[in-house]
Amino acid sequence: MEEVINGILIREVETKNIMTKSNLPVGGYSVNPYVGCTHACKYCYASFMKRFTGHKEEWGTFLDVKHWTEIKNPKKYAGQRVVIGSVTDGYNPQEEQFGNTRKLLEQLIGSDADILICTKSDLVVRDIDLLKKLGRVTVSWSINTLDENFKNDMDSASSIEHRIAAMKQIYEAGIRTVCFVSPVFPGITDFEAIFDRVKDQCDLFWLENLNLRGGFKKTIMNYIAGKYPDLVPLYDEIYNKHNRSYFEALEVKAEKMAKKYDCAFVDNEMPYGRVPQGHPVIVDYFYHEEIRGTENTGKRNR
């Protein structure tokens, strides 16, 4: 089946196995119920997928809906990290129609896997009933601004306020939550302001740098030149001259913020468990692409 719905090219495709062994730093398995992502983030690293899928359409304008063989032995993944949404958002707007992510969660019940859901949507609250049954599950929202205008310039996902409201609802349901400040835009992202908004409703507060690579580097640099011309010298230093001092200073700032709010501060780790309200574990994922190995406890390549 192939059709255009609200300007998005939708295809239905068959896949033998929905679970893919992961080469992400967190290890385990990656699960992507869709190919492509209609949130159309301008800085999306996952746009590289087009090289392998053969799509000619602009990133954000197509979505392949996967059909897979049912997971009949979920216990196979016991103790494994399972990341849902490493190169798509399982809660894109089309999920309301196709329900792939809900079907996946239903099939993983009883797996005893360590499940991490990455999203920019509030649709995930629909599945609270399943999340409670899964046990060891974490839901992470990407939030890199409190400015809805900047957010709208960058993506077509749920509003920041809707994401924060969803995080609160999931947290209050007893499910572990993450505020993933990603990517941190130099001179634009105020991560302490974001922390102040979410500190009472998240267990982990992740920080990740804006890593400009591939085809979207020009897009972002042109955007900065047009909307934030005063930041052009800073972006030139970071992304053309490869000066790391800005993000190194932010790492120091994040550690000081942790002390200010009496929070734990860790480097490239993902501790588990709930934390006292108002004391999220702050995790420094700046330059996470330099972590060696498949486990999220590696050291950086310096």
Short mmCIF file of N, CA, C and O in Angstrom, two decimals, residues 207-292:
data_model
loop_
_atom_site.label_atom_id
_atom_site.label_comp_id
_atom_site.label_asym_id
_atom_site.label_seq_id
_atom_site.Cartn_x
_atom_site.Cartn_y
_atom_site.Cartn_z
N LEU A 207 22.04 15.72 29.12
CA LEU A 207 22.55 16.85 28.34
C LEU A 207 23.38 16.34 27.18
O LEU A 207 24.30 15.54 27.37
N GLU A 208 23.06 16.80 25.98
CA GLU A 208 23.80 16.37 24.79
C GLU A 208 24.06 17.58 23.88
O GLU A 208 23.17 18.39 23.64
N ASN A 209 25.27 17.66 23.36
CA ASN A 209 25.64 18.77 22.50
C ASN A 209 24.99 18.68 21.12
O ASN A 209 24.62 17.60 20.65
N LEU A 210 24.85 19.83 20.47
CA LEU A 210 24.47 19.87 19.06
C LEU A 210 25.68 19.43 18.25
O LEU A 210 26.72 20.08 18.28
N ASN A 211 25.53 18.33 17.54
CA ASN A 211 26.62 17.79 16.73
C ASN A 211 26.24 17.98 15.27
O ASN A 211 25.39 17.26 14.75
N LEU A 212 26.83 18.95 14.63
CA LEU A 212 26.49 19.24 13.23
C LEU A 212 27.34 18.39 12.30
O LEU A 212 28.55 18.51 12.25
N ARG A 213 26.64 17.54 11.57
CA ARG A 213 27.33 16.68 10.61
C ARG A 213 26.35 16.38 9.49
O ARG A 213 25.15 16.58 9.60
N GLY A 214 26.87 15.88 8.41
CA GLY A 214 26.00 15.50 7.30
C GLY A 214 25.34 16.71 6.64
O GLY A 214 25.77 17.85 6.78
N GLY A 215 24.26 16.42 5.95
CA GLY A 215 23.62 17.44 5.14
C GLY A 215 22.95 18.55 5.91
O GLY A 215 22.72 19.63 5.35
N PHE A 216 22.63 18.31 7.20
CA PHE A 216 21.90 19.35 7.92
C PHE A 216 22.81 20.41 8.53
O PHE A 216 22.32 21.41 9.07
N LYS A 217 24.12 20.26 8.44
CA LYS A 217 25.00 21.29 8.98
C LYS A 217 24.74 22.63 8.29
O LYS A 217 24.59 23.67 8.95
N LYS A 218 24.66 22.61 6.96
CA LYS A 218 24.41 23.84 6.22
C LYS A 218 23.06 24.43 6.59
O LYS A 218 22.91 25.66 6.73
N THR A 219 22.06 23.57 6.77
CA THR A 219 20.72 24.04 7.13
C THR A 219 20.74 24.80 8.44
O THR A 219 20.18 25.90 8.54
N ILE A 220 21.39 24.24 9.44
CA ILE A 220 21.44 24.88 10.75
C ILE A 220 22.29 26.15 10.72
O ILE A 220 21.91 27.18 11.30
N MET A 221 23.42 26.09 10.05
CA MET A 221 24.28 27.28 9.98
C MET A 221 23.57 28.43 9.27
O MET A 221 23.68 29.59 9.68
N ASN A 222 22.82 28.12 8.22
CA ASN A 222 22.06 29.16 7.53
C ASN A 222 20.95 29.71 8.41
O ASN A 222 20.66 30.91 8.40
N TYR A 223 20.33 28.83 9.19
CA TYR A 223 19.28 29.27 10.12
C TYR A 223 19.86 30.23 11.15
O TYR A 223 19.27 31.29 11.44
N ILE A 224 20.99 29.88 11.72
CA ILE A 224 21.62 30.75 12.73
C ILE A 224 21.98 32.10 12.10
O ILE A 224 21.73 33.15 12.71
N ALA A 225 22.51 32.08 10.90
CA ALA A 225 22.88 33.34 10.24
C ALA A 225 21.66 34.21 10.01
O ALA A 225 21.74 35.45 10.11
N GLY A 226 20.51 33.59 9.72
CA GLY A 226 19.30 34.37 9.45
C GLY A 226 18.57 34.84 10.68
O GLY A 226 18.07 35.97 10.72
N LYS A 227 18.52 33.99 11.72
CA LYS A 227 17.73 34.30 12.91
C LYS A 227 18.55 34.80 14.09
O LYS A 227 18.07 35.55 14.93
N TYR A 228 19.81 34.36 14.18
CA TYR A 228 20.68 34.72 15.31
C TYR A 228 22.04 35.15 14.78
O TYR A 228 23.06 34.53 15.09
N PRO A 229 22.11 36.21 13.98
CA PRO A 229 23.38 36.59 13.36
C PRO A 229 24.49 36.89 14.37
O PRO A 229 25.67 36.70 14.05
N ASP A 230 24.11 37.31 15.58
CA ASP A 230 25.13 37.59 16.59
C ASP A 230 25.83 36.32 17.07
O ASP A 230 26.92 36.39 17.67
N LEU A 231 25.22 35.17 16.80
CA LEU A 231 25.82 33.91 17.24
C LEU A 231 26.70 33.27 16.16
O LEU A 231 27.34 32.24 16.41
N VAL A 232 26.76 33.87 14.99
CA VAL A 232 27.54 33.29 13.89
C VAL A 232 29.01 33.07 14.27
O VAL A 232 29.57 32.00 14.00
N PRO A 233 29.69 34.05 14.92
CA PRO A 233 31.09 33.80 15.30
C PRO A 233 31.24 32.60 16.24
O PRO A 233 32.20 31.82 16.11
N LEU A 234 30.30 32.44 17.18
CA LEU A 234 30.36 31.31 18.10
C LEU A 234 30.21 29.99 17.36
O LEU A 234 30.98 29.04 17.58
N TYR A 235 29.25 29.91 16.46
CA TYR A 235 29.03 28.67 15.71
C TYR A 235 30.21 28.39 14.77
O TYR A 235 30.56 27.22 14.55
N ASP A 236 30.81 29.43 14.26
CA ASP A 236 32.00 29.24 13.42
C ASP A 236 33.15 28.65 14.23
O ASP A 236 33.84 27.74 13.76
N GLU A 237 33.32 29.14 15.45
CA GLU A 237 34.38 28.62 16.32
C GLU A 237 34.15 27.14 16.64
O GLU A 237 35.08 26.34 16.61
N ILE A 238 32.90 26.80 16.93
CA ILE A 238 32.60 25.44 17.37
C ILE A 238 32.59 24.46 16.20
O ILE A 238 33.21 23.39 16.25
N TYR A 239 31.90 24.84 15.10
CA TYR A 239 31.60 23.86 14.06
C TYR A 239 32.48 23.95 12.82
O TYR A 239 32.48 23.02 12.01
N ASN A 240 33.23 25.02 12.71
CA ASN A 240 34.20 25.10 11.60
C ASN A 240 35.64 25.02 12.10
O ASN A 240 36.48 24.38 11.48
N LYS A 241 35.89 25.65 13.25
CA LYS A 241 37.24 25.64 13.81
C LYS A 241 37.42 24.58 14.89
O LYS A 241 38.51 24.42 15.42
N HIS A 242 36.31 23.91 15.25
CA HIS A 242 36.33 22.77 16.18
C HIS A 242 36.89 23.15 17.55
O HIS A 242 37.64 22.40 18.17
N ASN A 243 36.51 24.32 18.00
CA ASN A 243 36.89 24.79 19.34
C ASN A 243 35.91 24.21 20.35
O ASN A 243 34.72 24.48 20.30
N ARG A 244 36.40 23.42 21.29
CA ARG A 244 35.53 22.72 22.24
C ARG A 244 35.30 23.50 23.53
O ARG A 244 34.59 23.02 24.43
N SER A 245 35.85 24.68 23.66
CA SER A 245 35.82 25.38 24.95
C SER A 245 34.40 25.73 25.39
O SER A 245 34.11 25.74 26.59
N TYR A 246 33.48 25.99 24.44
CA TYR A 246 32.12 26.36 24.82
C TYR A 246 31.44 25.20 25.54
O TYR A 246 30.88 25.37 26.63
N PHE A 247 31.48 24.01 24.95
CA PHE A 247 30.82 22.87 25.58
C PHE A 247 31.58 22.39 26.81
O PHE A 247 30.97 21.87 27.75
N GLU A 248 32.87 22.57 26.84
CA GLU A 248 33.62 22.23 28.04
C GLU A 248 33.18 23.12 29.20
O GLU A 248 33.06 22.67 30.34
N ALA A 249 32.92 24.40 28.90
CA ALA A 249 32.42 25.32 29.93
C ALA A 249 31.02 24.92 30.38
O ALA A 249 30.68 25.04 31.57
N LEU A 250 30.20 24.43 29.45
CA LEU A 250 28.86 23.99 29.82
C LEU A 250 28.90 22.75 30.72
O LEU A 250 28.05 22.60 31.60
N GLU A 251 29.88 21.89 30.50
CA GLU A 251 30.02 20.73 31.38
C GLU A 251 30.29 21.19 32.81
O GLU A 251 29.73 20.64 33.77
N VAL A 252 31.14 22.18 32.96
CA VAL A 252 31.44 22.73 34.29
C VAL A 252 30.18 23.35 34.89
O VAL A 252 29.86 23.16 36.07
N LYS A 253 29.44 24.08 34.06
CA LYS A 253 28.20 24.71 34.53
C LYS A 253 27.20 23.66 34.99
O LYS A 253 26.53 23.83 36.02
N ALA A 254 27.08 22.56 34.25
CA ALA A 254 26.14 21.51 34.61
C ALA A 254 26.51 20.87 35.94
O ALA A 254 25.64 20.57 36.77
N GLU A 255 27.80 20.67 36.15
CA GLU A 255 28.24 20.07 37.41
C GLU A 255 27.96 21.01 38.58
O GLU A 255 27.53 20.58 39.66
N LYS A 256 28.17 22.30 38.38
CA LYS A 256 27.85 23.28 39.43
C LYS A 256 26.35 23.32 39.70
O LYS A 256 25.91 23.46 40.84
N MET A 257 25.54 23.18 38.64
CA MET A 257 24.09 23.17 38.80
C MET A 257 23.67 21.97 39.63
O MET A 257 22.77 22.07 40.48
N ALA A 258 24.30 20.84 39.41
CA ALA A 258 23.98 19.65 40.19
C ALA A 258 24.23 19.88 41.68
O ALA A 258 23.41 19.51 42.52
N LYS A 259 25.34 20.51 42.00
CA LYS A 259 25.64 20.81 43.40
C LYS A 259 24.64 21.80 43.98
O LYS A 259 24.18 21.66 45.12
N LYS A 260 24.25 22.77 43.19
CA LYS A 260 23.29 23.78 43.63
C LYS A 260 21.96 23.16 44.02
O LYS A 260 21.33 23.56 45.00
N TYR A 261 21.53 22.17 43.24
CA TYR A 261 20.23 21.55 43.50
C TYR A 261 20.36 20.23 44.25
O TYR A 261 19.37 19.50 44.39
N ASP A 262 21.55 19.92 44.75
CA ASP A 262 21.79 18.70 45.51
C ASP A 262 21.42 17.46 44.69
O ASP A 262 20.72 16.56 45.15
N CYS A 263 21.91 17.43 43.46
CA CYS A 263 21.67 16.31 42.56
C CYS A 263 22.97 15.57 42.27
O CYS A 263 24.04 16.16 42.28
N ALA A 264 22.84 14.30 41.96
CA ALA A 264 24.00 13.55 41.51
C ALA A 264 24.36 13.99 40.10
O ALA A 264 23.49 14.35 39.30
N PHE A 265 25.65 13.97 39.80
CA PHE A 265 26.14 14.33 38.46
C PHE A 265 27.04 13.21 37.98
O PHE A 265 28.01 12.87 38.65
N VAL A 266 26.71 12.62 36.84
CA VAL A 266 27.50 11.51 36.32
C VAL A 266 27.86 11.77 34.87
O VAL A 266 27.18 12.54 34.17
N ASP A 267 28.90 11.11 34.42
CA ASP A 267 29.43 11.31 33.08
C ASP A 267 29.19 10.04 32.26
O ASP A 267 29.77 9.00 32.55
N ASN A 268 28.31 10.16 31.25
CA ASN A 268 28.09 9.06 30.31
C ASN A 268 27.64 7.76 30.98
O ASN A 268 28.10 6.68 30.65
N GLU A 269 26.73 7.86 31.91
CA GLU A 269 26.17 6.70 32.56
C GLU A 269 24.65 6.83 32.60
O GLU A 269 24.10 7.91 32.43
N MET A 270 23.96 5.70 32.83
CA MET A 270 22.52 5.73 32.95
C MET A 270 22.12 4.96 34.20
O MET A 270 21.73 3.81 34.14
N PRO A 271 22.24 5.57 35.36
CA PRO A 271 21.84 4.88 36.59
C PRO A 271 20.35 4.60 36.58
O PRO A 271 19.58 5.31 35.94
N TYR A 272 19.94 3.56 37.27
CA TYR A 272 18.53 3.19 37.28
C TYR A 272 17.91 3.51 38.64
O TYR A 272 18.60 3.64 39.63
N GLY A 273 16.58 3.62 38.65
CA GLY A 273 15.84 3.81 39.89
C GLY A 273 15.21 5.18 39.98
O GLY A 273 15.59 6.13 39.29
N ARG A 274 14.21 5.30 40.84
CA ARG A 274 13.55 6.58 41.08
C ARG A 274 14.42 7.41 42.02
O ARG A 274 15.23 6.90 42.80
N VAL A 275 14.25 8.73 41.96
CA VAL A 275 15.02 9.63 42.80
C VAL A 275 14.06 10.52 43.57
O VAL A 275 12.89 10.65 43.20
N PRO A 276 14.51 11.13 44.67
CA PRO A 276 13.63 12.04 45.40
C PRO A 276 13.17 13.19 44.50
O PRO A 276 13.94 13.69 43.68
N GLN A 277 11.93 13.59 44.64
CA GLN A 277 11.39 14.65 43.81
C GLN A 277 12.27 15.91 43.93
O GLN A 277 12.64 16.32 45.02
N GLY A 278 12.59 16.48 42.79
CA GLY A 278 13.41 17.68 42.77
C GLY A 278 14.90 17.41 42.73
O GLY A 278 15.69 18.36 42.71
N HIS A 279 15.30 16.13 42.68
CA HIS A 279 16.72 15.79 42.68
C HIS A 279 17.07 14.82 41.56
O HIS A 279 17.65 13.75 41.80
N PRO A 280 16.77 15.14 40.32
CA PRO A 280 17.11 14.22 39.22
C PRO A 280 18.62 14.02 39.12
O PRO A 280 19.41 14.88 39.51
N VAL A 281 19.00 12.86 38.62
CA VAL A 281 20.41 12.62 38.31
C VAL A 281 20.72 13.34 37.00
O VAL A 281 20.05 13.13 35.98
N ILE A 282 21.71 14.22 37.04
CA ILE A 282 22.11 14.97 35.85
C ILE A 282 23.23 14.20 35.15
O ILE A 282 24.25 13.89 35.75
N VAL A 283 22.99 13.88 33.89
CA VAL A 283 23.92 13.04 33.14
C VAL A 283 24.54 13.85 32.02
O VAL A 283 23.84 14.41 31.17
N ASP A 284 25.87 13.88 31.99
CA ASP A 284 26.63 14.59 30.97
C ASP A 284 26.87 13.67 29.78
O ASP A 284 27.71 12.77 29.84
N TYR A 285 26.08 13.88 28.72
CA TYR A 285 26.28 13.13 27.48
C TYR A 285 26.94 14.01 26.40
O TYR A 285 26.91 13.66 25.23
N PHE A 286 27.50 15.14 26.79
CA PHE A 286 28.22 15.95 25.81
C PHE A 286 29.29 15.08 25.15
O PHE A 286 30.01 14.33 25.82
N TYR A 287 29.36 15.19 23.85
CA TYR A 287 30.33 14.41 23.07
C TYR A 287 30.16 12.91 23.29
O TYR A 287 31.13 12.16 23.31
N HIS A 288 28.89 12.46 23.43
CA HIS A 288 28.65 11.04 23.65
C HIS A 288 29.10 10.19 22.47
O HIS A 288 29.36 9.00 22.62
N GLU A 289 29.24 10.81 21.29
CA GLU A 289 29.64 10.04 20.12
C GLU A 289 31.07 9.53 20.23
O GLU A 289 31.51 8.71 19.43
N GLU A 290 31.81 9.98 21.26
CA GLU A 290 33.18 9.56 21.43
C GLU A 290 33.33 8.39 22.41
O GLU A 290 34.43 7.94 22.68
N ILE A 291 32.21 7.92 22.92
CA ILE A 291 32.28 6.81 23.88
C ILE A 291 32.67 5.54 23.15
O ILE A 291 32.14 5.23 22.10
N ARG A 292 33.59 4.78 23.73
CA ARG A 292 34.03 3.53 23.14
C ARG A 292 33.15 2.39 23.63
O ARG A 292 32.64 2.40 24.74
#
